[in-house]
PDB file of N, CA, C and O in Angstrom:
ATOM      1  N   MET A  79    -102.910 -52.392  31.761  1.00  0.00           N
ATOM      2  CA  MET A  79    -102.666 -51.012  31.479  1.00  0.00           C
ATOM      3  C   MET A  79    -103.576 -50.548  30.344  1.00  0.00           C
ATOM      4  O   MET A  79    -103.829 -51.310  29.423  1.00  0.00           O
ATOM      5  N   PRO A  80    -104.013 -49.312  30.413  1.00  0.00           N
ATOM      6  CA  PRO A  80    -104.822 -48.791  29.320  1.00  0.00           C
ATOM      7  C   PRO A  80    -103.997 -48.709  28.026  1.00  0.00           C
ATOM      8  O   PRO A  80    -102.785 -48.480  28.073  1.00  0.00           O
ATOM      9  N   PRO A  81    -104.629 -48.869  26.886  1.00  0.00           N
ATOM     10  CA  PRO A  81    -103.896 -48.796  25.608  1.00  0.00           C
ATOM     11  C   PRO A  81    -103.236 -47.443  25.364  1.00  0.00           C
ATOM     12  O   PRO A  81    -102.296 -47.342  24.591  1.00  0.00           O
ATOM     13  N   SER A  82    -103.700 -46.409  26.043  1.00  0.00           N
ATOM     14  CA  SER A  82    -103.125 -45.073  25.852  1.00  0.00           C
ATOM     15  C   SER A  82    -101.735 -44.941  26.477  1.00  0.00           C
ATOM     16  O   SER A  82    -101.007 -44.003  26.171  1.00  0.00           O
ATOM     17  N   VAL A  83    -101.350 -45.871  27.334  1.00  0.00           N
ATOM     18  CA  VAL A  83    -100.034 -45.827  27.980  1.00  0.00           C
ATOM     19  C   VAL A  83     -99.051 -46.597  27.097  1.00  0.00           C
ATOM     20  O   VAL A  83     -99.057 -47.814  27.053  1.00  0.00           O
ATOM     21  N   THR A  84     -98.199 -45.833  26.389  1.00  0.00           N
ATOM     22  CA  THR A  84     -97.255 -46.459  25.457  1.00  0.00           C
ATOM     23  C   THR A  84     -95.803 -46.150  25.785  1.00  0.00           C
ATOM     24  O   THR A  84     -94.906 -46.706  25.166  1.00  0.00           O
ATOM     25  N   THR A  85     -95.557 -45.241  26.754  1.00  0.00           N
ATOM     26  CA  THR A  85     -94.186 -44.900  27.139  1.00  0.00           C
ATOM     27  C   THR A  85     -94.067 -44.914  28.668  1.00  0.00           C
ATOM     28  O   THR A  85     -95.081 -44.909  29.375  1.00  0.00           O
ATOM     29  N   ILE A  86     -92.855 -44.880  29.142  1.00  0.00           N
ATOM     30  CA  ILE A  86     -92.634 -44.838  30.589  1.00  0.00           C
ATOM     31  C   ILE A  86     -93.178 -43.531  31.164  1.00  0.00           C
ATOM     32  O   ILE A  86     -93.770 -43.523  32.240  1.00  0.00           O
ATOM     33  N   SER A  87     -93.008 -42.423  30.457  1.00  0.00           N
ATOM     34  CA  SER A  87     -93.549 -41.139  30.931  1.00  0.00           C
ATOM     35  C   SER A  87     -95.057 -41.213  31.122  1.00  0.00           C
ATOM     36  O   SER A  87     -95.591 -40.719  32.121  1.00  0.00           O
ATOM     37  N   GLU A  88     -95.755 -41.823  30.177  1.00  0.00           N
ATOM     38  CA  GLU A  88     -97.208 -41.964  30.295  1.00  0.00           C
ATOM     39  C   GLU A  88     -97.579 -42.875  31.452  1.00  0.00           C
ATOM     40  O   GLU A  88     -98.568 -42.637  32.149  1.00  0.00           O
ATOM     41  N   LEU A  89     -96.780 -43.916  31.681  1.00  0.00           N
ATOM     42  CA  LEU A  89     -97.014 -44.804  32.813  1.00  0.00           C
ATOM     43  C   LEU A  89     -96.867 -44.042  34.128  1.00  0.00           C
ATOM     44  O   LEU A  89     -97.702 -44.165  35.032  1.00  0.00           O
ATOM     45  N   LEU A  90     -95.826 -43.219  34.237  1.00  0.00           N
ATOM     46  CA  LEU A  90     -95.628 -42.438  35.457  1.00  0.00           C
ATOM     47  C   LEU A  90     -96.766 -41.446  35.667  1.00  0.00           C
ATOM     48  O   LEU A  90     -97.219 -41.247  36.796  1.00  0.00           O
ATOM     49  N   LYS A  91     -97.238 -40.837  34.611  1.00  0.00           N
ATOM     50  CA  LYS A  91     -98.374 -39.916  34.719  1.00  0.00           C
ATOM     51  C   LYS A  91     -99.611 -40.650  35.225  1.00  0.00           C
ATOM     52  O   LYS A  91    -100.318 -40.166  36.112  1.00  0.00           O
ATOM     53  N   LEU A  92     -99.851 -41.837  34.698  1.00  0.00           N
ATOM     54  CA  LEU A  92    -100.978 -42.657  35.148  1.00  0.00           C
ATOM     55  C   LEU A  92    -100.843 -42.979  36.637  1.00  0.00           C
ATOM     56  O   LEU A  92    -101.803 -42.847  37.401  1.00  0.00           O
ATOM     57  N   LEU A  93     -99.653 -43.376  37.057  1.00  0.00           N
ATOM     58  CA  LEU A  93     -99.433 -43.713  38.466  1.00  0.00           C
ATOM     59  C   LEU A  93     -99.613 -42.500  39.368  1.00  0.00           C
ATOM     60  O   LEU A  93    -100.186 -42.606  40.453  1.00  0.00           O
ATOM     61  N   ARG A  94     -99.123 -41.328  38.939  1.00  0.00           N
ATOM     62  CA  ARG A  94     -99.309 -40.102  39.733  1.00  0.00           C
ATOM     63  C   ARG A  94    -100.792 -39.776  39.877  1.00  0.00           C
ATOM     64  O   ARG A  94    -101.242 -39.364  40.953  1.00  0.00           O
ATOM     65  N   ASN A  95    -101.557 -39.948  38.803  1.00  0.00           N
ATOM     66  CA  ASN A  95    -102.993 -39.648  38.850  1.00  0.00           C
ATOM     67  C   ASN A  95    -103.775 -40.647  39.690  1.00  0.00           C
ATOM     68  O   ASN A  95    -104.756 -40.279  40.333  1.00  0.00           O
ATOM     69  N   ARG A  96    -103.347 -41.885  39.704  1.00  0.00           N
ATOM     70  CA  ARG A  96    -104.059 -42.913  40.478  1.00  0.00           C
ATOM     71  C   ARG A  96    -103.682 -42.915  41.945  1.00  0.00           C
ATOM     72  O   ARG A  96    -104.433 -43.391  42.782  1.00  0.00           O
ATOM     73  N   ARG A  97    -102.494 -42.443  42.265  1.00  0.00           N
ATOM     74  CA  ARG A  97    -101.974 -42.488  43.639  1.00  0.00           C
ATOM     75  C   ARG A  97    -101.580 -41.094  44.107  1.00  0.00           C
ATOM     76  O   ARG A  97    -100.414 -40.807  44.343  1.00  0.00           O
ATOM     77  N   HIS A  98    -102.574 -40.214  44.249  1.00  0.00           N
ATOM     78  CA  HIS A  98    -102.300 -38.827  44.618  1.00  0.00           C
ATOM     79  C   HIS A  98    -101.494 -38.714  45.904  1.00  0.00           C
ATOM     80  O   HIS A  98    -100.617 -37.856  46.013  1.00  0.00           O
ATOM     81  N   GLN A  99    -101.754 -39.575  46.874  1.00  0.00           N
ATOM     82  CA  GLN A  99    -101.091 -39.478  48.171  1.00  0.00           C
ATOM     83  C   GLN A  99     -99.598 -39.770  48.096  1.00  0.00           C
ATOM     84  O   GLN A  99     -98.856 -39.360  48.985  1.00  0.00           O
ATOM     85  N   VAL A 100     -99.131 -40.453  47.064  1.00  0.00           N
ATOM     86  CA  VAL A 100     -97.701 -40.737  46.920  1.00  0.00           C
ATOM     87  C   VAL A 100     -97.176 -40.303  45.544  1.00  0.00           C
ATOM     88  O   VAL A 100     -96.165 -40.804  45.074  1.00  0.00           O
ATOM     89  N   ALA A 101     -97.853 -39.358  44.924  1.00  0.00           N
ATOM     90  CA  ALA A 101     -97.511 -38.930  43.561  1.00  0.00           C
ATOM     91  C   ALA A 101     -96.053 -38.496  43.438  1.00  0.00           C
ATOM     92  O   ALA A 101     -95.422 -38.706  42.398  1.00  0.00           O
ATOM     93  N   GLN A 102     -95.494 -37.894  44.487  1.00  0.00           N
ATOM     94  CA  GLN A 102     -94.125 -37.382  44.409  1.00  0.00           C
ATOM     95  C   GLN A 102     -93.104 -38.476  44.151  1.00  0.00           C
ATOM     96  O   GLN A 102     -92.043 -38.205  43.584  1.00  0.00           O
ATOM     97  N   VAL A 103     -93.371 -39.711  44.522  1.00  0.00           N
ATOM     98  CA  VAL A 103     -92.382 -40.779  44.285  1.00  0.00           C
ATOM     99  C   VAL A 103     -92.296 -41.168  42.811  1.00  0.00           C
ATOM    100  O   VAL A 103     -91.349 -41.836  42.415  1.00  0.00           O
ATOM    101  N   PHE A 104     -93.259 -40.730  42.003  1.00  0.00           N
ATOM    102  CA  PHE A 104     -93.249 -41.028  40.575  1.00  0.00           C
ATOM    103  C   PHE A 104     -92.715 -39.857  39.749  1.00  0.00           C
ATOM    104  O   PHE A 104     -92.936 -39.775  38.552  1.00  0.00           O
ATOM    105  N   ASP A 105     -91.981 -38.959  40.392  1.00  0.00           N
ATOM    106  CA  ASP A 105     -91.371 -37.818  39.714  1.00  0.00           C
ATOM    107  C   ASP A 105     -90.182 -38.314  38.884  1.00  0.00           C
ATOM    108  O   ASP A 105     -89.285 -38.977  39.417  1.00  0.00           O
ATOM    109  N   GLU A 106     -90.156 -37.977  37.596  1.00  0.00           N
ATOM    110  CA  GLU A 106     -89.090 -38.454  36.709  1.00  0.00           C
ATOM    111  C   GLU A 106     -87.702 -38.038  37.171  1.00  0.00           C
ATOM    112  O   GLU A 106     -86.733 -38.753  36.931  1.00  0.00           O
ATOM    113  N   SER A 107     -87.589 -36.895  37.845  1.00  0.00           N
ATOM    114  CA  SER A 107     -86.270 -36.438  38.283  1.00  0.00           C
ATOM    115  C   SER A 107     -85.678 -37.320  39.382  1.00  0.00           C
ATOM    116  O   SER A 107     -84.482 -37.247  39.660  1.00  0.00           O
ATOM    117  N   LEU A 108     -86.502 -38.162  39.985  1.00  0.00           N
ATOM    118  CA  LEU A 108     -86.049 -39.024  41.082  1.00  0.00           C
ATOM    119  C   LEU A 108     -85.785 -40.458  40.659  1.00  0.00           C
ATOM    120  O   LEU A 108     -85.353 -41.273  41.474  1.00  0.00           O
ATOM    121  N   LEU A 109     -86.042 -40.791  39.389  1.00  0.00           N
ATOM    122  CA  LEU A 109     -86.052 -42.190  38.975  1.00  0.00           C
ATOM    123  C   LEU A 109     -85.173 -42.474  37.763  1.00  0.00           C
ATOM    124  O   LEU A 109     -84.957 -41.614  36.918  1.00  0.00           O
ATOM    125  N   ARG A 110     -84.703 -43.729  37.690  1.00  0.00           N
ATOM    126  CA  ARG A 110     -84.081 -44.289  36.489  1.00  0.00           C
ATOM    127  C   ARG A 110     -84.947 -45.482  36.109  1.00  0.00           C
ATOM    128  O   ARG A 110     -85.070 -46.443  36.859  1.00  0.00           O
ATOM    129  N   PRO A 111     -85.581 -45.451  34.946  1.00  0.00           N
ATOM    130  CA  PRO A 111     -86.445 -46.568  34.547  1.00  0.00           C
ATOM    131  C   PRO A 111     -85.656 -47.684  33.867  1.00  0.00           C
ATOM    132  O   PRO A 111     -84.604 -47.447  33.263  1.00  0.00           O
ATOM    133  N   THR A 112     -86.186 -48.885  33.975  1.00  0.00           N
ATOM    134  CA  THR A 112     -85.675 -50.011  33.204  1.00  0.00           C
ATOM    135  C   THR A 112     -86.851 -50.706  32.528  1.00  0.00           C
ATOM    136  O   THR A 112     -87.974 -50.684  33.020  1.00  0.00           O
ATOM    137  N   ILE A 113     -86.561 -51.279  31.388  1.00  0.00           N
ATOM    138  CA  ILE A 113     -87.516 -52.146  30.689  1.00  0.00           C
ATOM    139  C   ILE A 113     -86.806 -53.467  30.470  1.00  0.00           C
ATOM    140  O   ILE A 113     -85.716 -53.502  29.889  1.00  0.00           O
ATOM    141  N   ASN A 114     -87.407 -54.531  30.960  1.00  0.00           N
ATOM    142  CA  ASN A 114     -86.828 -55.869  30.826  1.00  0.00           C
ATOM    143  C   ASN A 114     -85.372 -55.907  31.303  1.00  0.00           C
ATOM    144  O   ASN A 114     -84.489 -56.441  30.640  1.00  0.00           O
ATOM    145  N   LYS A 115     -85.135 -55.261  32.461  1.00  0.00           N
ATOM    146  CA  LYS A 115     -83.842 -55.256  33.148  1.00  0.00           C
ATOM    147  C   LYS A 115     -82.744 -54.507  32.399  1.00  0.00           C
ATOM    148  O   LYS A 115     -81.566 -54.700  32.676  1.00  0.00           O
ATOM    149  N   GLN A 116     -83.133 -53.630  31.470  1.00  0.00           N
ATOM    150  CA  GLN A 116     -82.186 -52.786  30.751  1.00  0.00           C
ATOM    151  C   GLN A 116     -82.568 -51.336  30.996  1.00  0.00           C
ATOM    152  O   GLN A 116     -83.745 -50.980  30.875  1.00  0.00           O
ATOM    153  N   PHE A 117     -81.591 -50.487  31.338  1.00  0.00           N
ATOM    154  CA  PHE A 117     -81.913 -49.088  31.544  1.00  0.00           C
ATOM    155  C   PHE A 117     -82.553 -48.517  30.280  1.00  0.00           C
ATOM    156  O   PHE A 117     -82.186 -48.889  29.167  1.00  0.00           O
ATOM    157  N   ALA A 118     -83.516 -47.634  30.489  1.00  0.00           N
ATOM    158  CA  ALA A 118     -84.289 -47.071  29.386  1.00  0.00           C
ATOM    159  C   ALA A 118     -84.471 -45.576  29.610  1.00  0.00           C
ATOM    160  O   ALA A 118     -84.127 -45.042  30.667  1.00  0.00           O
ATOM    161  N   GLU A 119     -85.017 -44.924  28.618  1.00  0.00           N
ATOM    162  CA  GLU A 119     -85.347 -43.501  28.703  1.00  0.00           C
ATOM    163  C   GLU A 119     -86.847 -43.374  28.960  1.00  0.00           C
ATOM    164  O   GLU A 119     -87.617 -44.299  28.716  1.00  0.00           O
ATOM    165  N   PHE A 120     -87.259 -42.210  29.435  1.00  0.00           N
ATOM    166  CA  PHE A 120     -88.676 -42.004  29.736  1.00  0.00           C
ATOM    167  C   PHE A 120     -89.543 -42.022  28.485  1.00  0.00           C
ATOM    168  O   PHE A 120     -90.724 -42.310  28.556  1.00  0.00           O
ATOM    169  N   PHE A 121     -88.955 -41.750  27.328  1.00  0.00           N
ATOM    170  CA  PHE A 121     -89.710 -41.784  26.082  1.00  0.00           C
ATOM    171  C   PHE A 121     -89.727 -43.179  25.448  1.00  0.00           C
ATOM    172  O   PHE A 121     -90.354 -43.386  24.414  1.00  0.00           O
ATOM    173  N   SER A 122     -89.066 -44.154  26.090  1.00  0.00           N
ATOM    174  CA  SER A 122     -89.025 -45.520  25.551  1.00  0.00           C
ATOM    175  C   SER A 122     -90.429 -46.103  25.466  1.00  0.00           C
ATOM    176  O   SER A 122     -91.243 -45.951  26.371  1.00  0.00           O
ATOM    177  N   ARG A 123     -90.671 -46.801  24.368  1.00  0.00           N
ATOM    178  CA  ARG A 123     -91.988 -47.381  24.136  1.00  0.00           C
ATOM    179  C   ARG A 123     -92.131 -48.698  24.900  1.00  0.00           C
ATOM    180  O   ARG A 123     -91.198 -49.476  24.997  1.00  0.00           O
ATOM    181  N   LEU A 124     -93.321 -48.902  25.406  1.00  0.00           N
ATOM    182  CA  LEU A 124     -93.638 -50.134  26.123  1.00  0.00           C
ATOM    183  C   LEU A 124     -94.389 -51.081  25.203  1.00  0.00           C
ATOM    184  O   LEU A 124     -95.253 -50.665  24.437  1.00  0.00           O
ATOM    185  N   GLU A 125     -94.049 -52.342  25.303  1.00  0.00           N
ATOM    186  CA  GLU A 125     -94.719 -53.396  24.543  1.00  0.00           C
ATOM    187  C   GLU A 125     -95.446 -54.315  25.516  1.00  0.00           C
ATOM    188  O   GLU A 125     -95.096 -54.391  26.702  1.00  0.00           O
ATOM    189  N   ASP A 126     -96.421 -55.032  25.021  1.00  0.00           N
ATOM    190  CA  ASP A 126     -97.170 -55.979  25.846  1.00  0.00           C
ATOM    191  C   ASP A 126     -96.206 -56.985  26.460  1.00  0.00           C
ATOM    192  O   ASP A 126     -95.368 -57.566  25.762  1.00  0.00           O
ATOM    193  N   GLY A 127     -96.281 -57.156  27.769  1.00  0.00           N
ATOM    194  CA  GLY A 127     -95.434 -58.117  28.466  1.00  0.00           C
ATOM    195  C   GLY A 127     -94.122 -57.550  28.985  1.00  0.00           C
ATOM    196  O   GLY A 127     -93.368 -58.273  29.632  1.00  0.00           O
ATOM    197  N   ASP A 128     -93.827 -56.281  28.710  1.00  0.00           N
ATOM    198  CA  ASP A 128     -92.591 -55.682  29.220  1.00  0.00           C
ATOM    199  C   ASP A 128     -92.614 -55.612  30.739  1.00  0.00           C
ATOM    200  O   ASP A 128     -93.650 -55.390  31.352  1.00  0.00           O
ATOM    201  N   GLU A 129     -91.443 -55.783  31.333  1.00  0.00           N
ATOM    202  CA  GLU A 129     -91.276 -55.618  32.776  1.00  0.00           C
ATOM    203  C   GLU A 129     -90.629 -54.256  33.004  1.00  0.00           C
ATOM    204  O   GLU A 129     -89.551 -53.976  32.477  1.00  0.00           O
ATOM    205  N   VAL A 130     -91.294 -53.407  33.767  1.00  0.00           N
ATOM    206  CA  VAL A 130     -90.789 -52.065  34.058  1.00  0.00           C
ATOM    207  C   VAL A 130     -90.397 -51.996  35.524  1.00  0.00           C
ATOM    208  O   VAL A 130     -91.131 -52.459  36.394  1.00  0.00           O
ATOM    209  N   ALA A 131     -89.226 -51.423  35.770  1.00  0.00           N
ATOM    210  CA  ALA A 131     -88.788 -51.160  37.139  1.00  0.00           C
ATOM    211  C   ALA A 131     -88.408 -49.691  37.225  1.00  0.00           C
ATOM    212  O   ALA A 131     -87.918 -49.104  36.261  1.00  0.00           O
ATOM    213  N   LEU A 132     -88.648 -49.108  38.388  1.00  0.00           N
ATOM    214  CA  LEU A 132     -88.316 -47.714  38.642  1.00  0.00           C
ATOM    215  C   LEU A 132     -87.305 -47.677  39.772  1.00  0.00           C
ATOM    216  O   LEU A 132     -87.620 -48.009  40.910  1.00  0.00           O
ATOM    217  N   ILE A 133     -86.091 -47.292  39.449  1.00  0.00           N
ATOM    218  CA  ILE A 133     -84.993 -47.317  40.405  1.00  0.00           C
ATOM    219  C   ILE A 133     -84.706 -45.896  40.876  1.00  0.00           C
ATOM    220  O   ILE A 133     -84.521 -45.004  40.043  1.00  0.00           O
ATOM    221  N   PRO A 134     -84.670 -45.673  42.192  1.00  0.00           N
ATOM    222  CA  PRO A 134     -84.345 -44.326  42.683  1.00  0.00           C
ATOM    223  C   PRO A 134     -82.938 -43.929  42.227  1.00  0.00           C
ATOM    224  O   PRO A 134     -82.019 -44.740  42.270  1.00  0.00           O
ATOM    225  N   ASN A 135     -82.782 -42.692  41.773  1.00  0.00           N
ATOM    226  CA  ASN A 135     -81.451 -42.260  41.344  1.00  0.00           C
ATOM    227  C   ASN A 135     -80.729 -41.462  42.414  1.00  0.00           C
ATOM    228  O   ASN A 135     -79.666 -40.938  42.184  1.00  0.00           O
ATOM    229  N   ARG A 136     -81.320 -41.376  43.593  1.00  0.00           N
ATOM    230  CA  ARG A 136     -80.689 -40.714  44.731  1.00  0.00           C
ATOM    231  C   ARG A 136     -80.633 -41.711  45.878  1.00  0.00           C
ATOM    232  O   ARG A 136     -81.586 -42.431  46.125  1.00  0.00           O
ATOM    233  N   PRO A 137     -79.523 -41.722  46.580  1.00  0.00           N
ATOM    234  CA  PRO A 137     -79.466 -42.648  47.715  1.00  0.00           C
ATOM    235  C   PRO A 137     -80.440 -42.237  48.809  1.00  0.00           C
ATOM    236  O   PRO A 137     -80.718 -41.056  48.989  1.00  0.00           O
ATOM    237  N   THR A 138     -80.956 -43.205  49.473  1.00  0.00           N
ATOM    238  CA  THR A 138     -81.864 -42.949  50.584  1.00  0.00           C
ATOM    239  C   THR A 138     -81.032 -42.491  51.776  1.00  0.00           C
ATOM    240  O   THR A 138     -80.027 -43.113  52.111  1.00  0.00           O
ATOM    241  N   PRO A 139     -81.438 -41.406  52.414  1.00  0.00           N
ATOM    242  CA  PRO A 139     -80.666 -40.972  53.592  1.00  0.00           C
ATOM    243  C   PRO A 139     -80.755 -42.021  54.696  1.00  0.00           C
ATOM    244  O   PRO A 139     -81.749 -42.739  54.813  1.00  0.00           O
ATOM    245  N   PRO A 140     -79.724 -42.108  55.513  1.00  0.00           N
ATOM    246  CA  PRO A 140     -79.763 -43.093  56.593  1.00  0.00           C
ATOM    247  C   PRO A 140     -80.863 -42.743  57.599  1.00  0.00           C
ATOM    248  O   PRO A 140     -81.196 -41.582  57.790  1.00  0.00           O
ATOM    249  N   ALA A 141     -81.392 -43.770  58.194  1.00  0.00           N
ATOM    250  CA  ALA A 141     -82.434 -43.568  59.215  1.00  0.00           C
ATOM    251  C   ALA A 141     -81.824 -42.864  60.419  1.00  0.00           C
ATOM    252  O   ALA A 141     -80.676 -43.114  60.775  1.00  0.00           O
ATOM    253  N   THR A 142     -82.589 -41.982  61.001  1.00  0.00           N
ATOM    254  CA  THR A 142     -82.111 -41.282  62.206  1.00  0.00           C
ATOM    255  C   THR A 142     -82.654 -42.013  63.429  1.00  0.00           C
ATOM    256  O   THR A 142     -83.801 -42.459  63.438  1.00  0.00           O
ATOM    257  N   PRO A 143     -81.821 -42.142  64.440  1.00  0.00           N
ATOM    258  CA  PRO A 143     -82.299 -42.838  65.653  1.00  0.00           C
ATOM    259  C   PRO A 143     -83.341 -41.992  66.379  1.00  0.00           C
ATOM    260  O   PRO A 143     -83.307 -40.768  66.338  1.00  0.00           O
ATOM    261  N   ASP A 144     -84.279 -42.665  66.995  1.00  0.00           N
ATOM    262  CA  ASP A 144     -85.273 -41.971  67.817  1.00  0.00           C
ATOM    263  C   ASP A 144     -84.580 -41.495  69.097  1.00  0.00           C
ATOM    264  O   ASP A 144     -83.895 -42.261  69.752  1.00  0.00           O
ATOM    265  N   LEU A 145     -84.748 -40.225  69.376  1.00  0.00           N
ATOM    266  CA  LEU A 145     -84.106 -39.683  70.578  1.00  0.00           C
ATOM    267  C   LEU A 145     -85.105 -39.462  71.677  1.00  0.00           C
ATOM    268  O   LEU A 145     -86.205 -39.228  71.550  1.00  0.00           O
TER     269      LEU A 145
END
């Protein structure tokens, strides 16, 4: 990661900029972040070696059968 990425919000911005085709999945309103398996805030600072996970905060709708 670039040294300029020090928070989860900055990480999400980086991911949105690098992955334009799927940028919407990195929207903060859709996610609950964790750092080292503990829920965190978007302003939480990242340290070298931290494990970040992005958990959807909305349930995925059920798949619809092909008709």
